[in-house]
Coordinates of N, CA and C in Angstrom, one line a residue:
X600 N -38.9 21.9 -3.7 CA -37.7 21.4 -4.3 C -37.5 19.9 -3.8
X601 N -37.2 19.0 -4.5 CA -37.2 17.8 -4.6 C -35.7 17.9 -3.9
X602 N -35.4 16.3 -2.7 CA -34.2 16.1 -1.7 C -33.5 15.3 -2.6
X603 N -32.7 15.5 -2.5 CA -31.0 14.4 -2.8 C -31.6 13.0 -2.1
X604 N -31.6 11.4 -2.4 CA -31.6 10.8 -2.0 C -30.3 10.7 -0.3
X605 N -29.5 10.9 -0.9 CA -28.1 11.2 -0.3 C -27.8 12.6 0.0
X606 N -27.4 13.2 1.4 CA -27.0 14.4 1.2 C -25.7 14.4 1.1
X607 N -24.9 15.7 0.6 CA -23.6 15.6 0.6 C -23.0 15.0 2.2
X608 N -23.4 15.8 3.1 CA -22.5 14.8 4.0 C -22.7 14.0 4.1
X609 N -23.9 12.9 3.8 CA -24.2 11.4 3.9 C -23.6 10.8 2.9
X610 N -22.7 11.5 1.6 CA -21.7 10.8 1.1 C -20.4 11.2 1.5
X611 N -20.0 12.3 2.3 CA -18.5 12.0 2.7 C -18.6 11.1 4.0
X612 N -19.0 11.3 5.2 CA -19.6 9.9 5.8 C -19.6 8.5 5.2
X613 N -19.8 8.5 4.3 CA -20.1 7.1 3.4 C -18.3 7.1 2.9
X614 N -17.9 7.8 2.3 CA -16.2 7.5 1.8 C -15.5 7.6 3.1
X615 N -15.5 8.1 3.8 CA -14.6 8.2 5.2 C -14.7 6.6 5.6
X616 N -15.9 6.4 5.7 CA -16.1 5.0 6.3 C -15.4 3.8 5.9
X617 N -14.9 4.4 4.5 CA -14.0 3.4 3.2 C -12.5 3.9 3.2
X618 N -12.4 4.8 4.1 CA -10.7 5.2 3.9 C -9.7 5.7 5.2
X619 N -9.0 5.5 5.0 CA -7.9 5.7 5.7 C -7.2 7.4 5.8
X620 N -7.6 8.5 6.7 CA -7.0 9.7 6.4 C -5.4 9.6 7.2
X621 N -4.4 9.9 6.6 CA -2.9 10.2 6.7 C -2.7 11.7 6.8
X622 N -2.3 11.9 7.6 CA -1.5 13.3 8.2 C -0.3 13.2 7.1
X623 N 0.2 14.8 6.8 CA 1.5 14.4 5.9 C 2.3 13.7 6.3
X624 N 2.7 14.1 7.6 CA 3.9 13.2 8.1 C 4.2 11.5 7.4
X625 N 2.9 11.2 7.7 CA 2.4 9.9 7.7 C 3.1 9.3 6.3
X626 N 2.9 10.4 5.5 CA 2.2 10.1 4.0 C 3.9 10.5 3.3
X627 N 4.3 11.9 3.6 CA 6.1 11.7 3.8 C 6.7 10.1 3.9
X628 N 6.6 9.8 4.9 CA 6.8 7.9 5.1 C 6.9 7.2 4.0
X629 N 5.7 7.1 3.5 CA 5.2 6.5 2.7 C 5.5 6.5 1.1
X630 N 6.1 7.8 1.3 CA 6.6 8.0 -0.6 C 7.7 7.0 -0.6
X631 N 7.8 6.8 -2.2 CA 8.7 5.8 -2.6 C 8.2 4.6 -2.5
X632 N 7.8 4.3 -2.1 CA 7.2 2.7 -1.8 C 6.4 2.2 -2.4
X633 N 7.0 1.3 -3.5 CA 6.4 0.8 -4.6 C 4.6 0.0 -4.4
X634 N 4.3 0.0 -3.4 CA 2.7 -0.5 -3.0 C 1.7 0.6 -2.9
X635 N 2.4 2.2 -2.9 CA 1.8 3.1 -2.3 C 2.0 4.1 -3.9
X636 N 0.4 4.5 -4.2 CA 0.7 5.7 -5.0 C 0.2 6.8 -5.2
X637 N 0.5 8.1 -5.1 CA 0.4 9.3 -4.6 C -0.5 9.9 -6.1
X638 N -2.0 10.5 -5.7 CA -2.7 11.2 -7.0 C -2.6 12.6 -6.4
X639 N -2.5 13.2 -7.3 CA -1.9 14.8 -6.8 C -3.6 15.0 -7.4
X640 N -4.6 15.9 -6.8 CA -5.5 16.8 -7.6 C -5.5 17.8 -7.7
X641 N -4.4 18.8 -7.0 CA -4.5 19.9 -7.5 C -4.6 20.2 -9.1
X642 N -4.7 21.3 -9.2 CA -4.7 22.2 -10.5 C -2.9 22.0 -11.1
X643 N -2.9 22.2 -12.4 CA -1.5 21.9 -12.8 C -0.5 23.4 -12.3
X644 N -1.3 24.6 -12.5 CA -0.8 25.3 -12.4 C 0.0 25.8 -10.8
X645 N -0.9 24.8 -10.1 CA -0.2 25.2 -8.3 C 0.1 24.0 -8.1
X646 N 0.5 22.8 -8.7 CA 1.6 21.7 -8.8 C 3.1 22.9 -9.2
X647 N 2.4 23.5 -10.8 CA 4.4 24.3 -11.2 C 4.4 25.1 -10.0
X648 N 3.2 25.5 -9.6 CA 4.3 26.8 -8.1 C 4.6 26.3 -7.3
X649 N 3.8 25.4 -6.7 CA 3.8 24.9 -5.3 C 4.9 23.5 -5.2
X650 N 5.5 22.8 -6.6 CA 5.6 21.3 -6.7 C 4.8 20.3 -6.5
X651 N 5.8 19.1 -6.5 CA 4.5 18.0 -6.4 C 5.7 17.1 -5.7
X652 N 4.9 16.0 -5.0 CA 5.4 14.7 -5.1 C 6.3 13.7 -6.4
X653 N 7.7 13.8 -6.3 CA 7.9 13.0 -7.4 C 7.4 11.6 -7.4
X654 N 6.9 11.4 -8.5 CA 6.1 9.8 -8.9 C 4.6 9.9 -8.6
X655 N 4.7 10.7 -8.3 CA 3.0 11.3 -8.2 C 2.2 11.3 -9.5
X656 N 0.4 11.1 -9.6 CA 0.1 11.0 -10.7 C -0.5 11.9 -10.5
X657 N -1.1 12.8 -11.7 CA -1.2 14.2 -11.8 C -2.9 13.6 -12.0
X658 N -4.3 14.2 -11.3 CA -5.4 14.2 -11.9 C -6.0 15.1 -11.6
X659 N -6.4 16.1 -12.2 CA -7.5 17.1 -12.0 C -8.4 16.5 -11.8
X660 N -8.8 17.3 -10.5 CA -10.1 17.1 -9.6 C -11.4 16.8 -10.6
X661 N -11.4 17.9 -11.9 CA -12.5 17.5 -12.4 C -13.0 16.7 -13.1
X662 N -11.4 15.7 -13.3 CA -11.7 14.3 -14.6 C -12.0 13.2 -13.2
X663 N -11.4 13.3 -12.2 CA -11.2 12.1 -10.8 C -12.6 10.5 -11.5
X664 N -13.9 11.2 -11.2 CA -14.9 10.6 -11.1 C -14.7 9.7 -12.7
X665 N -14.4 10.3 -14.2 CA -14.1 10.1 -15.3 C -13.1 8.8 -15.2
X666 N -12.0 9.3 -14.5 CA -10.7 8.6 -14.7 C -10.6 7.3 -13.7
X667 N -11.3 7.1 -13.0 CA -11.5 5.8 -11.8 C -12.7 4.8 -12.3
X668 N -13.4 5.5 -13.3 CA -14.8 4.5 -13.9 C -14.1 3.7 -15.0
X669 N -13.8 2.6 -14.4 CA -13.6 1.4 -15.5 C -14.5 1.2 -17.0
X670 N -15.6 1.8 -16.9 CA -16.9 2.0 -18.2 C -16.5 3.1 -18.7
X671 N -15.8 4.2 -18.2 CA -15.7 5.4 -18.7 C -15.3 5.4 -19.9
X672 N -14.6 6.3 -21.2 CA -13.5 5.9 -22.2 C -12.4 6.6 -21.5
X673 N -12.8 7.5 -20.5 CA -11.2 8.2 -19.8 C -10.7 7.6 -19.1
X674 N -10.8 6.5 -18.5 CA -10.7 5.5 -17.7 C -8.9 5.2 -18.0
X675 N -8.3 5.7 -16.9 CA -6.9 5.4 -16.7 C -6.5 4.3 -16.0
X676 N -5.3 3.3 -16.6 CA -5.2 1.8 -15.8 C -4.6 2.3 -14.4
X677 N -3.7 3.4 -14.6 CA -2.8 3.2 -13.0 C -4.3 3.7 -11.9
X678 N -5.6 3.5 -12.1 CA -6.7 3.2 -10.9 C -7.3 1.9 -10.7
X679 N -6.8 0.9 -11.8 CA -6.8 -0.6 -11.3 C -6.5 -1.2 -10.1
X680 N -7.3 -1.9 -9.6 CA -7.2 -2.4 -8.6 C -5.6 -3.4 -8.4
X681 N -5.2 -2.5 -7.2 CA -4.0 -3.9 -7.5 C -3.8 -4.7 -5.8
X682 N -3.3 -5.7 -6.1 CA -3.0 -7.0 -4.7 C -1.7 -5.6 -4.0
X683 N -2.3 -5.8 -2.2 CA -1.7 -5.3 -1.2 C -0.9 -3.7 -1.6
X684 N -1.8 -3.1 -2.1 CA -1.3 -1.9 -2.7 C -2.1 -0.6 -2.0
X685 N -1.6 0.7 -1.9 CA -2.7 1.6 -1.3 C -2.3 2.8 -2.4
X686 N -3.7 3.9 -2.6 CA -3.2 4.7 -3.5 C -3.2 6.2 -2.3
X687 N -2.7 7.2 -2.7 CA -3.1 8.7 -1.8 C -3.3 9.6 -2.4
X688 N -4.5 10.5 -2.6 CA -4.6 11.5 -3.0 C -4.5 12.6 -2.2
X689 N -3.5 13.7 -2.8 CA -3.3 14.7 -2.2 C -4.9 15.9 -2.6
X690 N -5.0 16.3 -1.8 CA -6.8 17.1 -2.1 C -6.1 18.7 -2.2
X691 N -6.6 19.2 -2.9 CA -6.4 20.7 -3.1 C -6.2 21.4 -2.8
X692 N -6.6 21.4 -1.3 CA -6.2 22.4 -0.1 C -4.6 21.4 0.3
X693 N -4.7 21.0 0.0 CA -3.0 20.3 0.4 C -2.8 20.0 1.8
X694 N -4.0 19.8 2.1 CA -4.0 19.3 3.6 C -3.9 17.8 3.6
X695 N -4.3 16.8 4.6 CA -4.4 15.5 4.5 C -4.4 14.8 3.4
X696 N -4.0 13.7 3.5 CA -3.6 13.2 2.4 C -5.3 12.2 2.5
X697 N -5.6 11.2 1.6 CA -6.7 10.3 1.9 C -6.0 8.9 1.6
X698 N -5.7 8.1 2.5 CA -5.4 6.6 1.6 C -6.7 5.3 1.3
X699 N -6.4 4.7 0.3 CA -7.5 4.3 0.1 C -7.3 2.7 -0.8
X700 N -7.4 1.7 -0.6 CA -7.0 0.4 -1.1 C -7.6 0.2 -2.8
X701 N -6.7 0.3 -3.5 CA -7.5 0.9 -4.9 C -7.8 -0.7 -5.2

């Protein structure tokens, strides 16, 4: 069997290296604040049980890669890069948040 150039953990290693992880607490703080924006991935259906962050943007984990590619055609603007701004995605287990300088 032919190797991954990359192995999975040699790419989360590689994005850690690029981001900032936030404890909720942290990330509590931080709502509301128009420089900071919150990507929810869960599933829609454990957003209606569980809630969400209001002003949060809603992306299923499995469009993410789809919806951040500027070449893509699913390519959503609120993943534009913007001046002194941070985005946070809530991850599925609802644990830490990730921030990340979009």
């Amino acid at each position: 069997m032919r190797k991954l150039k990359l192995s999975s953990e040699d790419m989360v290693k590689s994005a850690k290296a690029r981001i900032e992880e936030v404890e909720t607490a942290d990330a509590i703080a931080l709502a509301g604040r128009p420089d900071v924006v919150f990507v929810d991935l869960r599933d829609i259906r454990e957003r209606k049980h569980s809630g969400f962050i209001p002003g949060s943007f809603h992306c299923p984990r499995g469009m993410l890669e789809f919806w951040v590619d500027p070449e893509s055609p699913y390519f959503k603007e609120i993943f534009l890069p913007r001046t002194n701004a941070s985005s946070s995605i809530v991850p599925p287990d609802g644990g830490r948040h990730l921030l990340w300088p979009p």
